[in-house]
Coordinates of C-alpha atoms in Angstrom, one line a residue:
M1 CA 87.7 107.0 139.1
K2 CA 91.6 107.4 137.4
G3 CA 94.6 108.8 139.0
I4 CA 97.8 109.5 137.1
I5 CA 101.0 108.9 138.6
G6 CA 104.4 110.3 137.0
L7 CA 107.3 108.2 137.1
Q8 CA 111.3 109.3 137.7
R9 CA 113.9 107.2 137.2
N10 CA 115.3 108.2 140.6
Y11 CA 112.3 106.1 141.9
F12 CA 114.0 102.9 141.0
K13 CA 116.1 101.0 143.4
E14 CA 118.1 97.9 143.8
S15 CA 115.3 95.9 145.8
R16 CA 112.0 95.9 145.0
T17 CA 110.1 98.9 146.3
P18 CA 106.3 99.0 147.0
F19 CA 104.9 102.0 145.3
F20 CA 101.1 101.3 144.8
T21 CA 98.6 98.7 146.3
N22 CA 94.9 98.1 146.6
E23 CA 92.6 95.1 147.3
E24 CA 93.6 93.5 143.4
F25 CA 96.9 95.1 142.6
T26 CA 100.5 95.6 143.6
V27 CA 103.0 97.6 142.1
N28 CA 106.6 97.4 142.9
L29 CA 109.8 99.1 141.3
F30 CA 113.1 97.9 141.2
R31 CA 116.2 98.2 139.1
Y32 CA 118.0 94.6 137.6
P33 CA 121.7 94.3 138.2
S34 CA 122.5 95.2 134.7
G35 CA 120.8 98.7 135.4
I36 CA 117.8 98.4 133.8
E37 CA 114.5 99.8 135.5
A38 CA 111.6 97.7 135.7
I39 CA 108.1 97.7 137.1
E40 CA 106.3 94.6 138.5
I41 CA 102.6 94.7 138.6
T42 CA 100.4 91.8 140.2
N43 CA 97.0 91.2 140.1
S44 CA 94.7 88.2 141.5
R45 CA 95.8 85.8 138.5
G46 CA 99.4 86.7 137.9
R47 CA 102.1 89.0 137.6
M48 CA 104.0 91.4 135.0
V49 CA 107.3 93.3 134.7
V50 CA 107.7 96.0 132.0
L51 CA 110.7 98.0 131.3
P52 CA 109.2 101.5 131.2
Y53 CA 112.4 103.1 129.8
M54 CA 113.6 100.5 127.3
G55 CA 111.2 100.8 124.4
Q56 CA 108.5 99.8 127.2
M57 CA 109.4 96.2 126.7
I58 CA 107.4 93.5 128.8
W59 CA 109.9 91.3 130.3
D60 CA 108.1 88.8 132.1
L61 CA 104.6 87.7 132.2
E62 CA 102.8 84.7 134.2
F63 CA 99.0 84.2 135.1
D64 CA 97.7 81.2 137.1
G65 CA 101.4 79.7 138.0
V66 CA 102.0 79.6 134.3
D67 CA 105.1 81.4 133.0
L68 CA 103.9 82.8 128.9
K69 CA 107.8 83.6 128.4
M70 CA 109.8 82.0 126.0
K71 CA 112.9 80.1 127.4
S72 CA 116.3 82.2 126.5
M73 CA 119.5 82.8 127.5
F74 CA 119.1 86.1 129.1
A75 CA 118.5 85.7 132.9
Q76 CA 117.7 89.9 133.1
P77 CA 117.4 92.3 130.4
K78 CA 120.8 94.0 129.4
K79 CA 121.7 97.4 128.1
A80 CA 121.6 97.1 124.5
D81 CA 120.7 99.5 121.0
S82 CA 119.6 96.0 119.3
I83 CA 116.7 93.5 120.5
I84 CA 119.4 90.7 119.8
D85 CA 121.5 91.7 122.2
T86 CA 118.7 91.2 125.0
Y87 CA 116.4 88.8 123.2
G88 CA 114.7 87.1 126.3
C89 CA 111.8 89.0 126.9
F90 CA 108.1 88.7 126.6
A91 CA 107.0 91.1 124.2
F92 CA 108.6 94.0 122.2
H93 CA 107.3 96.5 120.0
S94 CA 109.0 96.1 116.5
G95 CA 109.7 98.9 114.0
L96 CA 108.8 101.6 113.4
I97 CA 110.2 102.8 110.4
S98 CA 111.6 99.4 109.5
N99 CA 110.8 96.5 110.7
G100 CA 111.8 92.7 110.6
C101 CA 114.9 90.8 109.2
P102 CA 116.5 93.3 107.1
G103 CA 117.0 92.0 103.3
P104 CA 119.9 92.0 101.6
D105 CA 119.1 95.9 100.3
D106 CA 118.2 96.8 103.6
D107 CA 120.7 98.9 106.5
H108 CA 118.4 98.7 109.5
E109 CA 118.8 97.0 112.5
M110 CA 116.9 93.6 113.2
H111 CA 113.1 94.4 114.1
G112 CA 114.0 98.2 113.7
E113 CA 114.7 101.1 116.1
M114 CA 112.0 100.8 118.8
P115 CA 112.6 97.5 120.8
C116 CA 115.4 99.0 122.6
A117 CA 114.2 102.8 122.5
E118 CA 115.1 104.7 125.3
M119 CA 111.8 106.4 126.6
D120 CA 111.3 109.9 127.3
S121 CA 109.1 109.9 130.1
A122 CA 106.5 107.0 132.0
W123 CA 103.7 107.1 134.1
L124 CA 101.2 104.9 135.3
E125 CA 97.4 105.3 134.7
I126 CA 95.4 103.5 137.6
T127 CA 91.4 102.8 137.9
D128 CA 89.4 100.6 140.3
S129 CA 89.7 97.8 137.4
S130 CA 93.0 98.1 135.8
V131 CA 96.4 99.6 135.9
K132 CA 98.0 101.0 132.9
I133 CA 102.0 101.7 132.2
C134 CA 101.9 104.4 129.3
G135 CA 105.5 106.2 127.9
R136 CA 106.2 108.3 125.1
T137 CA 109.5 108.6 123.0
E138 CA 110.2 111.4 120.3
Y139 CA 112.2 110.0 117.4
I140 CA 114.2 112.7 115.6
K141 CA 116.8 113.2 113.2
G142 CA 118.6 116.2 111.7
F143 CA 118.0 115.1 107.9
G144 CA 115.4 112.3 108.3
H145 CA 112.1 111.4 109.9
H146 CA 110.5 112.8 112.8
Y147 CA 107.9 110.8 115.2
L148 CA 106.3 110.4 118.6
A149 CA 105.6 106.8 119.7
S150 CA 103.4 106.5 122.7
P151 CA 102.9 102.8 123.9
S152 CA 101.0 101.5 126.6
V153 CA 100.3 98.0 128.3
E154 CA 97.4 97.4 130.7
M155 CA 96.7 94.8 133.2
F156 CA 92.9 94.4 134.6
K157 CA 91.4 93.1 137.5
A158 CA 91.3 89.3 137.6
K159 CA 91.9 88.8 134.2
G160 CA 94.8 86.7 132.9
S161 CA 95.2 88.8 129.7
I162 CA 96.6 92.1 128.9
Q163 CA 96.2 95.1 126.5
M164 CA 99.3 96.3 124.3
T165 CA 98.9 99.8 122.2
M166 CA 101.4 101.7 120.4
A167 CA 100.1 104.5 119.0
V168 CA 102.7 106.8 116.2
K169 CA 102.8 110.3 115.2
N170 CA 104.1 112.0 112.4
L171 CA 105.8 115.0 113.9
S172 CA 107.6 116.0 110.4
G173 CA 106.0 118.3 107.8
E174 CA 106.5 115.1 105.3
V175 CA 105.6 111.6 104.7
M176 CA 107.1 108.9 106.4
P177 CA 107.1 105.4 106.3
L178 CA 105.8 103.0 109.0
Q179 CA 106.3 99.1 109.8
Y180 CA 104.9 97.7 112.9
M181 CA 104.7 94.3 114.5
C182 CA 103.9 93.4 118.0
H183 CA 106.4 90.5 118.8
T184 CA 105.2 88.2 121.4
N185 CA 107.4 85.8 122.1
Y186 CA 105.6 82.9 123.9
A187 CA 106.5 79.8 125.9
Y188 CA 106.8 76.9 124.1
L189 CA 104.0 74.6 124.9
E190 CA 105.1 70.7 124.3
N191 CA 102.2 69.1 121.8
A192 CA 100.2 72.2 121.7
E193 CA 97.5 73.1 118.9
M194 CA 97.4 76.3 117.0
K195 CA 94.3 77.6 115.9
Q196 CA 92.7 80.9 114.6
N197 CA 89.7 82.1 113.2
I198 CA 91.3 82.4 109.8
P199 CA 91.9 79.3 107.4
N200 CA 94.8 77.4 107.8
S201 CA 95.1 77.6 104.2
A202 CA 96.1 81.3 104.7
F203 CA 99.7 80.5 106.1
K204 CA 102.5 80.4 103.6
L205 CA 105.6 79.0 104.6
R206 CA 108.6 81.5 104.5
E207 CA 111.0 80.9 101.4
S208 CA 113.4 83.6 101.8
I209 CA 116.3 82.7 104.6
P210 CA 117.5 85.6 106.1
D211 CA 120.9 86.3 107.7
H212 CA 120.8 84.9 110.9
V213 CA 119.4 81.3 109.7
K214 CA 121.8 78.3 109.2
P215 CA 120.3 76.0 107.1
T216 CA 121.3 72.1 107.8
D217 CA 120.3 69.5 105.5
K218 CA 117.6 68.1 107.8
W219 CA 115.8 71.9 108.0
L220 CA 115.7 72.2 104.1
G221 CA 114.2 68.6 104.2
Y222 CA 111.3 69.4 106.5
N223 CA 110.6 73.0 104.5
K224 CA 110.2 70.9 101.3
K225 CA 107.7 68.6 102.8
L226 CA 105.7 71.7 104.4
L227 CA 105.9 72.9 101.1
N228 CA 104.8 70.3 98.9
G229 CA 102.2 69.4 101.7
E230 CA 103.9 65.9 102.9
A231 CA 104.0 67.7 106.6
L232 CA 101.4 69.9 107.9
L233 CA 102.0 72.3 111.1
K234 CA 98.9 72.4 113.0
A235 CA 100.7 71.6 116.6
I236 CA 104.2 71.9 117.6
N237 CA 105.3 68.3 118.2
H238 CA 108.4 68.0 116.0
P239 CA 110.7 70.0 118.3
E240 CA 113.8 68.7 116.3
M241 CA 112.6 70.3 112.9
Y242 CA 112.5 73.8 114.6
D243 CA 116.0 74.0 114.5
P244 CA 116.7 76.7 113.3
E245 CA 113.1 78.6 112.8
I246 CA 110.1 77.9 111.1
V247 CA 108.2 81.0 110.1
F248 CA 104.9 81.1 108.2
F249 CA 103.0 84.1 107.1
A250 CA 99.7 85.0 106.6
D251 CA 98.6 88.0 104.2
E252 CA 95.5 90.2 104.1
L253 CA 93.7 88.9 107.2
N254 CA 90.7 91.4 106.7
L255 CA 89.4 89.0 103.8
Y256 CA 88.8 86.5 106.6
Q257 CA 87.9 88.4 109.8
E258 CA 87.2 92.1 111.2
V259 CA 88.8 90.6 114.3
A260 CA 91.2 88.0 114.2
E261 CA 91.8 85.8 116.9
F262 CA 94.5 83.1 117.5
E263 CA 95.2 80.2 120.0
M264 CA 98.1 78.0 121.2
V265 CA 95.9 74.9 123.4
S266 CA 98.3 72.4 125.4
P267 CA 97.4 69.0 125.8
D268 CA 96.8 69.8 129.7
G269 CA 94.7 72.4 129.0
I270 CA 96.7 75.5 128.9
T271 CA 95.3 78.1 126.2
F272 CA 97.0 80.9 125.6
F273 CA 95.5 83.7 122.8
T274 CA 95.9 86.8 120.9
R275 CA 93.1 88.9 119.5
F276 CA 93.3 92.1 117.3
S277 CA 91.9 94.3 114.5
T278 CA 92.7 93.3 110.9
A279 CA 92.0 97.2 109.8
E280 CA 94.7 98.0 112.2
L281 CA 97.0 94.7 111.8
N282 CA 96.2 92.7 108.1
Y283 CA 99.2 90.8 108.5
A284 CA 100.2 87.6 110.9
T285 CA 103.7 85.7 111.2
R286 CA 104.0 82.5 113.1
W287 CA 107.4 81.9 114.1
L288 CA 108.5 78.6 115.8
L289 CA 112.3 77.8 117.5
H290 CA 113.5 75.1 119.8
N291 CA 117.4 74.5 120.1
V292 CA 119.5 74.2 123.2
N293 CA 119.4 78.2 124.2
Q294 CA 116.0 79.0 123.0
H295 CA 112.2 77.5 123.1
V296 CA 109.8 79.8 121.4
A297 CA 106.0 79.8 120.3
S298 CA 105.1 82.8 118.6
F299 CA 101.6 81.5 117.4
V300 CA 101.2 84.7 115.7
L301 CA 102.7 88.3 115.2
P302 CA 100.4 90.7 114.4
A303 CA 101.9 93.3 112.2
T304 CA 101.2 95.7 109.1
S305 CA 103.2 93.7 106.8
R306 CA 105.8 90.5 106.6
P307 CA 108.4 91.2 108.9
E308 CA 111.2 90.6 105.9
G309 CA 112.5 94.2 106.4
F310 CA 111.9 97.5 104.5
S311 CA 112.6 97.3 101.1
A312 CA 110.7 94.0 100.8
A313 CA 107.8 95.6 102.4
E314 CA 108.5 98.3 99.7
K315 CA 108.4 96.2 96.9
A316 CA 105.5 94.3 98.1
G317 CA 103.4 97.8 98.7
T318 CA 102.6 97.0 102.0
L319 CA 104.6 99.8 103.6
M320 CA 102.3 102.0 105.5
M321 CA 102.9 105.8 105.0
L322 CA 101.9 108.2 107.4
G323 CA 100.9 112.2 106.2
A324 CA 102.2 115.0 108.3
G325 CA 100.7 115.4 111.2
E326 CA 99.0 111.8 111.2
E327 CA 98.8 109.1 113.4
R328 CA 97.8 105.8 113.6
T329 CA 97.0 103.1 116.7
F330 CA 97.6 99.9 117.2
T331 CA 95.9 97.5 119.7
I332 CA 96.0 93.6 120.7
V333 CA 94.6 91.4 123.8
T334 CA 96.7 88.9 124.6
G335 CA 97.4 86.3 127.4
K336 CA 96.0 83.0 129.2
K337 CA 92.3 82.1 129.0

């Protein structure tokens, strides 16, 4: 049995307002002091906070008393057009026309137009075993691309994981480019081991240096050791070396697995995981950053291409193209085991 409940912006007040409850789930609506609307869903394992009208960003995620989100400077989401102006969430949808760090020949925002997109509508789909937050936003330009993005995120009964989905449909009469990444900003677990069902040799260190990365001599030396094999990065046990960020890429995952699964396992037994189809998302990025203001260990960021900007994907031949009326859907399952 499934129920669908439409949402309106005037439902969201400054204080938490109970909206739905049953034996397993509680749904609360509220608005942050910054004015951003939020939905809090709890199950018997934890809680999730989603921003239904801001790119359907997942702001918080906790299971079994463990915070899955990165450490950042942001105590709350901020009204922003670019993700770098509100970079404190657990996850966001990166893309969709362009994705990643813009290269010297690019003019797009960091991670594209979708992360902070204003959603046109939002609703809940509730069953006995799950609560799903759904939304839609139409991107349209008078002399440009036109698409419909339909993201959703689902929390399940008695599970410590969620399912994130993004569907993109080309509404124009012409072919449009598509780059997508599911950008999960996981908490940094000291001395955690990173595992996956593809070979470690599939990962290659990023050699390009984006504008936001300011190299130091120590960082350049560590990168050199990683490149020539003097140092390995299977466990996150050198935080002093992850400032600025360390990034690895893994390409053409379908050569190894139909379903890729990645884990980050801490010495005290906490395990985070992400699972996805390589037919949908055939590229993976690993992103580590540890400094005074930010601690993050994104052990995998599934994507349709490397996140080095539009021009780099076009040059590499990994830029996905959607025909007129064509739709693509991307799904990941992620959380705590």
